[in-house]
Coordinates of C-alpha atoms in Angstrom, one line a residue:
Chain A
M29 CA -0.4 0.3 -0.2
E30 CA 1.5 3.5 -0.4
P31 CA 2.8 5.0 2.5
Q32 CA 1.0 8.3 1.7
L33 CA -2.8 6.1 2.0
Q34 CA -1.1 3.8 5.1
G35 CA -0.5 7.5 6.9
Q36 CA -3.9 8.5 6.2
V37 CA -4.8 5.3 7.7
I38 CA -3.3 5.7 10.9
R39 CA -4.6 8.8 11.4
Q40 CA -8.5 7.7 10.5
L41 CA -7.9 4.2 13.1
F42 CA -6.6 6.5 15.7
F43 CA -9.0 9.7 15.1
L44 CA -12.2 6.9 15.7
I45 CA -10.0 5.6 18.8
G46 CA -9.0 8.8 20.5
A47 CA -12.3 9.7 19.8
T48 CA -14.0 6.9 21.1
S49 CA -12.0 7.1 23.9
V50 CA -12.2 10.4 25.1
N51 CA -16.5 9.8 24.4
S52 CA -15.9 7.1 26.8
I53 CA -14.5 9.6 29.8
L54 CA -16.7 11.8 29.2
L55 CA -19.5 9.2 29.3
R56 CA -17.8 7.9 33.7
K57 CA -19.6 10.0 35.6
D58 CA -16.5 10.0 38.4
L59 CA -14.0 12.1 35.9
C60 CA -16.6 14.7 33.9
S61 CA -19.5 16.6 35.1
C62 CA -21.5 16.3 31.8
R63 CA -24.2 13.3 31.2
K64 CA -23.6 12.7 27.7
G65 CA -20.9 11.6 25.3
M66 CA -19.4 14.0 23.3
L67 CA -20.2 12.4 19.4
S68 CA -23.8 11.9 21.0
S69 CA -24.7 15.5 21.6
P70 CA -24.4 18.1 19.8
H71 CA -24.5 20.5 22.5
Q72 CA -20.8 20.9 24.1
N73 CA -19.9 24.3 25.1
T74 CA -16.7 23.3 27.2
P75 CA -13.7 24.3 25.9
R76 CA -12.0 22.0 27.1
H77 CA -13.5 19.2 25.1
R78 CA -14.0 21.6 22.1
E79 CA -9.9 21.8 22.4
I80 CA -9.9 18.0 22.3
L81 CA -11.7 17.0 19.9
C82 CA -10.2 20.2 17.3
F83 CA -6.8 18.6 17.8
L84 CA -8.2 15.4 17.3
V85 CA -9.8 16.4 14.2
E86 CA -6.6 18.6 13.2
M87 CA -4.8 14.8 13.6
A88 CA -7.3 13.1 11.0
A89 CA -6.9 15.9 8.1
Q90 CA -3.2 16.4 8.2
P91 CA -2.3 15.3 4.8
S92 CA -5.3 17.7 2.5
D93 CA -4.8 20.2 5.1
T94 CA -0.8 20.2 3.6
L95 CA -2.3 20.7 0.1
A96 CA -4.6 23.4 1.2
T97 CA -2.1 25.4 2.8
L98 CA -0.1 25.0 -0.3
K99 CA -2.8 26.4 -2.2
T100 CA -3.2 29.3 -0.7
E101 CA 0.5 30.2 -0.5
S102 CA 0.2 29.9 -3.6
E103 CA -2.8 32.4 -4.0
T104 CA -0.9 34.4 -2.4
L105 CA 2.5 34.5 -3.9
K106 CA 0.4 34.6 -7.5
T107 CA -1.2 38.1 -6.0
K108 CA 2.0 39.5 -4.3
L109 CA 3.6 38.9 -7.9
E110 CA 0.9 40.7 -9.4
E111 CA 1.4 44.5 -6.5
E112 CA 5.6 43.9 -7.5
R113 CA 4.7 43.9 -11.1
A114 CA 1.6 47.2 -10.5
K115 CA 4.0 48.7 -8.1
L116 CA 6.2 49.6 -11.1
H117 CA 3.7 51.0 -13.8
D118 CA 3.7 53.7 -13.4
V119 CA 2.8 54.9 -17.5
E120 CA 2.3 53.3 -20.2
L121 CA 4.6 52.9 -23.2
H122 CA 2.6 55.3 -26.0
Q123 CA 2.4 57.3 -23.6
V124 CA 5.6 58.1 -24.0
A125 CA 5.6 57.1 -27.5
E126 CA 3.7 60.8 -27.9
K127 CA 6.0 64.0 -28.7
I128 CA 7.1 60.4 -31.4
E129 CA 7.2 61.4 -34.6
A130 CA 4.0 59.4 -37.1
L131 CA 4.6 57.1 -39.0
G132 CA 4.4 57.9 -43.3
Q133 CA 2.3 55.8 -45.0
F134 CA 3.7 52.5 -46.4
V135 CA 3.6 51.3 -49.5
M136 CA 4.7 47.3 -49.7
K137 CA 4.3 44.9 -52.1
T138 CA 4.2 41.9 -52.9
R139 CA 7.2 41.7 -54.7
R140 CA 8.3 37.7 -55.6
A141 CA 5.8 34.9 -55.2
L142 CA 7.3 31.7 -55.1
K143 CA 6.0 29.4 -55.7
G144 CA 6.5 25.3 -55.8
H145 CA 4.4 23.4 -52.5
G146 CA 1.9 21.1 -53.5
N147 CA -0.2 22.0 -49.5
K148 CA -0.4 24.9 -47.0
V149 CA 3.1 26.0 -46.3
L150 CA 4.0 26.0 -42.3
C151 CA 7.3 27.3 -41.4
L152 CA 9.4 29.5 -42.7
D153 CA 13.3 30.7 -41.9
W154 CA 16.1 33.1 -43.2
C155 CA 19.2 32.3 -44.7
K156 CA 22.1 34.0 -42.9
D157 CA 23.6 35.0 -46.0
K158 CA 19.5 37.7 -46.9
R159 CA 18.7 35.2 -50.2
R160 CA 17.9 31.4 -49.2
I161 CA 15.1 30.1 -47.2
V162 CA 13.8 27.8 -46.3
S163 CA 10.1 26.2 -45.9
S164 CA 8.3 23.1 -45.1
S165 CA 4.9 22.4 -45.2
Q166 CA 2.1 20.2 -44.9
D167 CA 2.4 17.1 -47.5
G168 CA 5.8 16.9 -46.0
K169 CA 8.4 19.1 -47.9
V170 CA 10.9 21.0 -47.3
I171 CA 12.5 23.4 -50.4
V172 CA 15.4 25.9 -50.4
W173 CA 14.9 28.5 -52.2
D174 CA 16.5 31.2 -53.9
A175 CA 15.1 34.4 -52.8
F176 CA 16.0 37.2 -55.4
T177 CA 15.3 34.6 -58.0
T178 CA 12.8 32.1 -56.9
N179 CA 14.2 29.2 -57.7
K180 CA 14.2 26.7 -55.7
E181 CA 18.4 25.3 -54.5
H182 CA 17.4 21.7 -52.8
A183 CA 13.7 20.1 -52.1
V184 CA 14.1 16.5 -49.2
T185 CA 11.0 14.9 -48.9
M186 CA 10.5 14.4 -45.1
P187 CA 8.7 11.0 -44.1
C188 CA 5.8 12.6 -41.9
T189 CA 3.2 15.0 -42.9
W190 CA 3.5 18.7 -41.3
V191 CA 6.7 19.7 -40.7
M192 CA 5.4 22.7 -38.7
A193 CA 9.4 23.5 -38.0
C194 CA 12.4 24.3 -39.8
A195 CA 15.5 26.2 -39.5
Y196 CA 17.6 27.4 -41.3
A197 CA 21.9 26.9 -39.5
P198 CA 23.5 29.2 -39.2
S199 CA 26.9 28.4 -41.8
G200 CA 24.2 28.2 -44.0
C201 CA 25.5 24.1 -44.9
A202 CA 22.0 22.6 -43.8
V203 CA 18.9 23.2 -42.7
A204 CA 17.4 21.3 -39.8
C205 CA 13.3 20.2 -39.7
G206 CA 10.9 18.0 -38.1
G207 CA 6.9 17.9 -36.9
L208 CA 4.9 14.9 -36.9
D209 CA 7.0 12.2 -36.5
N210 CA 8.1 14.0 -33.0
K211 CA 12.3 14.5 -34.6
C212 CA 14.4 16.8 -35.2
S213 CA 16.1 15.7 -38.6
V214 CA 19.3 18.1 -40.0
Y215 CA 19.8 17.8 -43.4
P216 CA 23.7 19.1 -44.8
L217 CA 22.9 20.9 -48.0
S218 CA 25.4 19.6 -51.3
L219 CA 26.1 21.4 -54.1
D220 CA 25.5 18.7 -56.3
K221 CA 22.1 19.1 -57.1
N222 CA 21.2 15.4 -57.8
E223 CA 22.9 14.0 -54.3
N224 CA 20.1 12.2 -52.5
L225 CA 19.6 14.7 -49.0
A226 CA 17.9 12.2 -47.8
A227 CA 20.4 10.1 -47.3
K228 CA 23.2 12.2 -44.8
K229 CA 19.7 13.0 -42.8
K230 CA 21.0 13.0 -39.4
S231 CA 17.8 12.5 -36.8
V232 CA 19.5 14.7 -34.1
A233 CA 16.0 15.6 -31.4
M234 CA 13.4 13.0 -29.7
H235 CA 10.1 14.3 -28.5
T236 CA 7.1 12.2 -27.5
N237 CA 4.5 14.6 -29.5
Y238 CA 4.3 16.8 -32.7
L239 CA 7.7 18.8 -32.8
S240 CA 6.7 23.3 -33.3
A241 CA 9.3 24.9 -33.3
C242 CA 13.4 24.0 -34.2
C243 CA 16.2 26.7 -33.8
F244 CA 19.9 26.6 -34.5
T245 CA 21.8 28.5 -31.3
N246 CA 24.4 30.6 -32.4
S247 CA 27.2 27.9 -34.3
D248 CA 25.5 24.8 -36.0
M249 CA 26.5 21.8 -33.3
Q250 CA 24.0 23.1 -31.2
I251 CA 19.9 23.2 -31.6
L252 CA 17.0 23.7 -30.0
T253 CA 13.5 22.5 -30.1
S254 CA 9.8 22.9 -28.3
S255 CA 7.3 20.1 -28.9
G256 CA 4.0 18.9 -28.4
D257 CA 4.7 17.1 -25.8
G258 CA 5.0 20.5 -23.3
T259 CA 8.8 20.1 -22.8
C260 CA 11.6 22.9 -24.9
A261 CA 15.3 20.7 -25.8
L262 CA 18.5 21.4 -26.0
W263 CA 20.6 18.8 -28.5
D264 CA 24.3 18.4 -29.5
V265 CA 23.8 17.9 -33.6
E266 CA 27.1 15.8 -33.3
S267 CA 25.7 12.9 -30.9
G268 CA 21.8 13.3 -30.3
Q269 CA 22.6 13.9 -27.2
M270 CA 19.6 16.0 -25.1
L271 CA 22.0 18.4 -23.1
Q272 CA 19.5 20.8 -21.2
S273 CA 15.4 20.0 -21.1
F274 CA 12.6 22.3 -20.1
H275 CA 9.9 21.4 -18.3
G276 CA 6.9 24.2 -17.6
H277 CA 5.0 24.6 -19.5
A278 CA 1.6 22.9 -18.5
A279 CA 0.0 22.3 -22.1
D280 CA 1.7 21.9 -25.8
V281 CA 4.6 24.4 -26.7
L282 CA 3.9 26.1 -29.7
C283 CA 7.4 29.0 -30.8
L284 CA 10.1 29.6 -29.3
D285 CA 12.9 32.4 -29.8
L286 CA 16.6 32.9 -28.9
A287 CA 17.5 35.5 -27.4
P288 CA 20.3 38.7 -30.0
S289 CA 23.3 37.1 -29.2
E290 CA 24.7 39.7 -27.3
T291 CA 22.4 39.7 -24.4
G292 CA 23.0 36.1 -23.2
N293 CA 21.8 32.7 -23.8
T294 CA 18.7 32.7 -22.6
F295 CA 15.3 32.0 -24.8
V296 CA 11.3 32.4 -25.1
S297 CA 8.7 30.4 -25.7
G298 CA 4.8 30.2 -25.7
G299 CA 2.1 27.7 -25.1
C300 CA -1.3 26.4 -25.7
D301 CA -1.0 27.1 -21.4
K302 CA -1.4 31.2 -22.2
K303 CA 1.8 31.5 -20.8
S304 CA 5.0 33.0 -21.8
C305 CA 8.4 31.4 -20.7
V306 CA 12.2 33.2 -20.6
W307 CA 14.3 30.1 -19.3
D308 CA 18.4 30.3 -18.6
M309 CA 19.8 28.3 -21.3
R310 CA 22.5 26.7 -18.9
T311 CA 20.3 26.2 -15.7
G312 CA 17.1 25.2 -17.2
Q313 CA 15.6 27.4 -14.7
C314 CA 12.4 29.5 -17.0
V315 CA 13.5 33.1 -15.0
Q316 CA 10.4 34.7 -15.9
S317 CA 6.5 34.0 -16.9
F318 CA 4.2 35.8 -18.9
E319 CA 0.3 34.8 -18.7
T320 CA -1.8 37.4 -20.2
H321 CA -3.3 36.1 -23.2
E322 CA -6.3 35.2 -23.1
S323 CA -5.7 32.0 -25.8
D324 CA -2.7 29.7 -27.0
I325 CA 0.1 31.8 -28.2
N326 CA 1.6 31.3 -31.2
S327 CA 4.4 33.0 -32.2
V328 CA 6.7 34.5 -30.7
R329 CA 9.6 37.1 -31.2
Y330 CA 12.3 39.5 -29.4
Y331 CA 12.7 42.3 -29.6
P332 CA 16.2 43.2 -31.4
S333 CA 17.8 44.9 -29.0
G334 CA 16.4 41.4 -26.5
D335 CA 15.5 43.6 -23.1
A336 CA 11.5 42.2 -24.3
F337 CA 9.1 40.4 -26.7
A338 CA 6.4 40.8 -28.8
S339 CA 3.5 37.5 -28.8
G340 CA 1.4 36.9 -31.4
S341 CA -2.1 34.5 -30.2
D342 CA -4.9 32.6 -31.4
D343 CA -7.4 36.1 -29.2
A344 CA -6.9 38.1 -32.1
T345 CA -4.0 40.7 -30.1
C346 CA -0.3 40.6 -29.9
R347 CA 1.6 41.8 -27.2
L348 CA 4.8 43.7 -26.1
Y349 CA 6.4 42.4 -22.9
D350 CA 9.6 43.9 -21.4
L351 CA 11.4 41.7 -19.6
R352 CA 13.3 44.0 -17.0
A353 CA 10.4 45.9 -16.3
D354 CA 8.2 41.9 -15.6
R355 CA 6.2 43.2 -17.4
E356 CA 3.1 43.7 -20.4
V357 CA 3.6 47.0 -22.5
A358 CA 1.8 47.1 -25.0
I359 CA -1.7 45.8 -26.2
Y360 CA -1.7 45.6 -30.3
S361 CA -5.4 45.1 -31.4
K362 CA -8.2 46.0 -33.0
E363 CA -11.5 45.9 -32.6
S364 CA -11.4 44.0 -36.1
I365 CA -8.9 41.7 -35.8
I366 CA -11.3 38.9 -34.5
F367 CA -9.0 35.9 -35.9
G368 CA -6.3 35.2 -34.0
A369 CA -2.1 36.1 -35.1
S370 CA -0.2 33.0 -36.5
S371 CA 2.8 35.0 -36.8
V372 CA 4.9 37.7 -35.8
D373 CA 8.4 39.8 -36.3
F374 CA 9.9 43.1 -35.4
S375 CA 11.7 45.4 -37.9
L376 CA 15.7 46.2 -37.6
S377 CA 14.9 48.5 -35.3
G378 CA 12.3 47.7 -33.5
R379 CA 10.1 50.1 -34.8
L380 CA 7.3 47.8 -37.2
L381 CA 5.9 44.3 -35.9
F382 CA 4.5 42.4 -39.1
G383 CA 1.6 39.8 -38.0
G384 CA 0.4 37.5 -39.6
Y385 CA -3.2 36.3 -39.0
N386 CA -6.3 33.9 -40.0
D387 CA -7.6 36.3 -41.8
Y388 CA -5.5 35.8 -44.6
T389 CA -4.4 39.7 -43.8
I390 CA -0.7 41.4 -43.0
N391 CA -0.7 43.7 -39.8
V392 CA 1.9 45.8 -39.6
W393 CA 1.7 47.9 -35.9
D394 CA 4.6 50.8 -35.1
V395 CA 5.9 49.4 -32.2
L396 CA 5.7 52.5 -29.9
K397 CA 2.2 54.0 -30.7
G398 CA 0.2 51.1 -30.2
T399 CA -1.4 52.5 -33.1
R400 CA -1.2 49.8 -37.2
V401 CA 0.0 51.4 -40.1
S402 CA -1.1 49.1 -41.9
I403 CA -2.5 46.0 -43.9
L404 CA -1.2 43.0 -46.6
F405 CA -3.6 41.7 -48.5
G406 CA -2.6 38.6 -50.7
H407 CA -2.3 35.8 -49.5
E408 CA -5.9 34.0 -50.6
N409 CA -6.0 31.9 -47.2
R410 CA -4.9 32.4 -43.9
V411 CA -0.7 33.5 -42.9
S412 CA 1.1 30.6 -41.0
T413 CA 5.0 32.1 -40.8
L414 CA 6.3 35.5 -41.3
R415 CA 10.3 36.1 -40.7
V416 CA 11.6 39.3 -41.8
S417 CA 14.7 38.7 -43.6
P418 CA 18.6 38.8 -41.9
D419 CA 19.4 42.7 -43.1
G420 CA 15.6 44.6 -43.0
T421 CA 15.4 44.6 -46.3
A422 CA 12.3 42.3 -47.1
F423 CA 10.2 40.1 -45.2
C424 CA 8.7 37.0 -46.2
S425 CA 5.6 35.5 -45.4
G426 CA 4.2 31.6 -46.2
S427 CA 0.4 30.7 -45.6
W428 CA -1.8 27.8 -45.9
D429 CA -2.4 28.5 -49.2
H430 CA 0.7 27.8 -51.0
T431 CA 3.0 29.9 -51.6
L432 CA 4.9 32.6 -49.8
R433 CA 5.4 35.6 -51.1
I434 CA 8.3 38.6 -49.9
W435 CA 7.4 41.7 -49.0
A436 CA 9.4 45.0 -50.0
Chain B
M22 CA -6.9 9.1 -5.8
S23 CA -4.1 8.8 -3.3
N24 CA -1.9 9.1 -5.9
N25 CA -3.3 11.7 -8.1
S26 CA -2.9 13.8 -4.5
A27 CA 1.5 13.0 -4.1
G28 CA 1.2 14.1 -7.9
G29 CA -0.4 17.1 -7.0
L30 CA 1.6 18.4 -3.9
V31 CA 4.3 17.8 -5.6
S32 CA 3.4 19.6 -8.6
L33 CA 2.2 22.3 -6.4
Q34 CA 5.2 22.7 -4.8
K35 CA 7.0 22.8 -7.3
S36 CA 4.8 26.0 -8.5
V37 CA 4.9 28.1 -5.2
K38 CA 8.5 27.6 -5.3
Q39 CA 8.8 28.9 -8.7
L40 CA 6.3 31.5 -7.8
R41 CA 9.2 32.8 -4.9
F42 CA 12.1 33.0 -7.3
E43 CA 10.1 34.8 -9.7
A44 CA 8.1 37.4 -6.9
G45 CA 12.2 37.9 -5.9
I46 CA 13.1 39.2 -9.0
R47 CA 14.7 42.6 -9.6
R48 CA 12.4 44.9 -11.9
I49 CA 13.3 48.7 -12.9
K50 CA 9.7 50.7 -13.6
V51 CA 7.9 50.4 -16.8
S52 CA 8.5 54.4 -18.0
Q53 CA 12.2 53.6 -17.5
A54 CA 11.8 50.2 -19.5
A55 CA 10.0 52.1 -21.5
A56 CA 12.2 54.8 -23.4
E57 CA 15.1 52.5 -23.2
L58 CA 12.7 51.3 -25.6
K59 CA 12.3 54.4 -27.7
A60 CA 15.9 54.8 -27.4
F61 CA 16.8 52.0 -29.3
C62 CA 14.4 52.4 -32.0
L63 CA 14.4 56.2 -33.0
Q64 CA 18.8 55.5 -32.7
N65 CA 18.2 52.2 -35.2
A66 CA 15.9 53.5 -37.1
H67 CA 17.8 54.8 -40.5
K68 CA 19.9 52.0 -40.1
D69 CA 16.2 50.4 -40.7
P70 CA 15.8 49.4 -44.5
L71 CA 11.8 48.8 -44.3
L72 CA 10.6 51.2 -42.1
M73 CA 13.4 54.6 -43.7
G74 CA 12.3 52.8 -47.2
V75 CA 15.6 52.3 -50.2
P76 CA 15.8 53.6 -53.2
S77 CA 15.6 50.7 -55.9
S78 CA 18.4 50.5 -57.3
D79 CA 19.7 49.5 -53.5
N80 CA 17.5 46.7 -52.9
P81 CA 17.2 43.2 -54.7
F82 CA 13.4 42.8 -54.0
R83 CA 12.5 46.1 -55.3
P84 CA 12.0 45.9 -59.2
P85 CA 14.1 48.7 -61.3
K86 CA 12.0 51.8 -62.4
S87 CA 13.2 50.9 -65.7
C88 CA 15.2 48.8 -68.3
A89 CA 16.3 50.5 -71.5
L90 CA 19.0 49.3 -73.4
F91 CA 20.0 51.6 -76.6

């Protein structure tokens, strides 16, 4: 029998024996002036009897009390956390930004349309050379494009469908991808067009549920992954070993982003539990968490300085969280926007926030003022992924309409 | 049932520990954080091609205005 259960049984027995003996003691006329026993009479006013009864009840009730005390402590800590955060909330971001000049009209058009996927495009990533893009789709195809010429340079067919994550290695020599196969695989890209890329595939990460996002760290040697099993993990590419795992989300983790290299070893993740967490990569601990969204968080992206991050969610809002103030500082929403934001990214200076939404549009927000500066139409189905190029000259969006569009 | 309460106890203990840690971190005022975000934006605005717009000749994605062969 389980120790907890044993303890519980012993306590119950103790209570029964104790109560019965006190009862019989009280019934003995020579020890107590009461004529009726404790348990049989509701009318018991003397403090001494109440004391004994309370003591016995407390002894019997101990295990559930610990649970209750922890729960109350948890609640008080949560309120205390909110109070601490509220104390420093002296001004709103858009108030600080009032004196800045408003942004002019933006003319952003589709400059390239990359067609070739046979099904919904789920994820994309730019190469550091600012020219190549890797994208993955529902039919299991992963394609590497030259964005200037719109040519396809490489194509790999994954053994699974719904390839939800893909990433370009910093060196430009490999791509990582994964999805319903619960794994993250790395494919080295060769210059020889005829070579079968699938032959050189290396399985790096193993999760117990679908892979939702992956990202190389500063080198080709380590990959960070997030999964539907509620965890994130850091892997060594060469050996396939897990270097660190990150537990804390209560549901599927849908997205992650690495902090810009100058700001250290942290990353942010967002999940179906409406929470976004900032993790220390070396210790595996969650250092900050934010729970203000009202639905699943589909995308998180660091602000270029690394001091803040934005998140896009199914609650049709994008929000900006400042890490040093430890709170949400801006909400980007409009009553007319009712569809979820699937993907967000910042422009190079951090002034613009691009959000791809499930209503087939891309909204461009002024990060400081909190207003929308532009709305871009073009896709014929929901926008599932969006990334700004490394040099900030353009951004690329992928959609369920099987195409990718480059906007500038 | 006791399994649940034992597992629930452990996870509650973990979350209380995590909350204690988070309650203790250093925070700065929003006004200061916002000022720094604003400063970063303004400092880097001139380098931002999507914000400033670049002449068509420099941007590889924008088609050149005209291409004439005489």
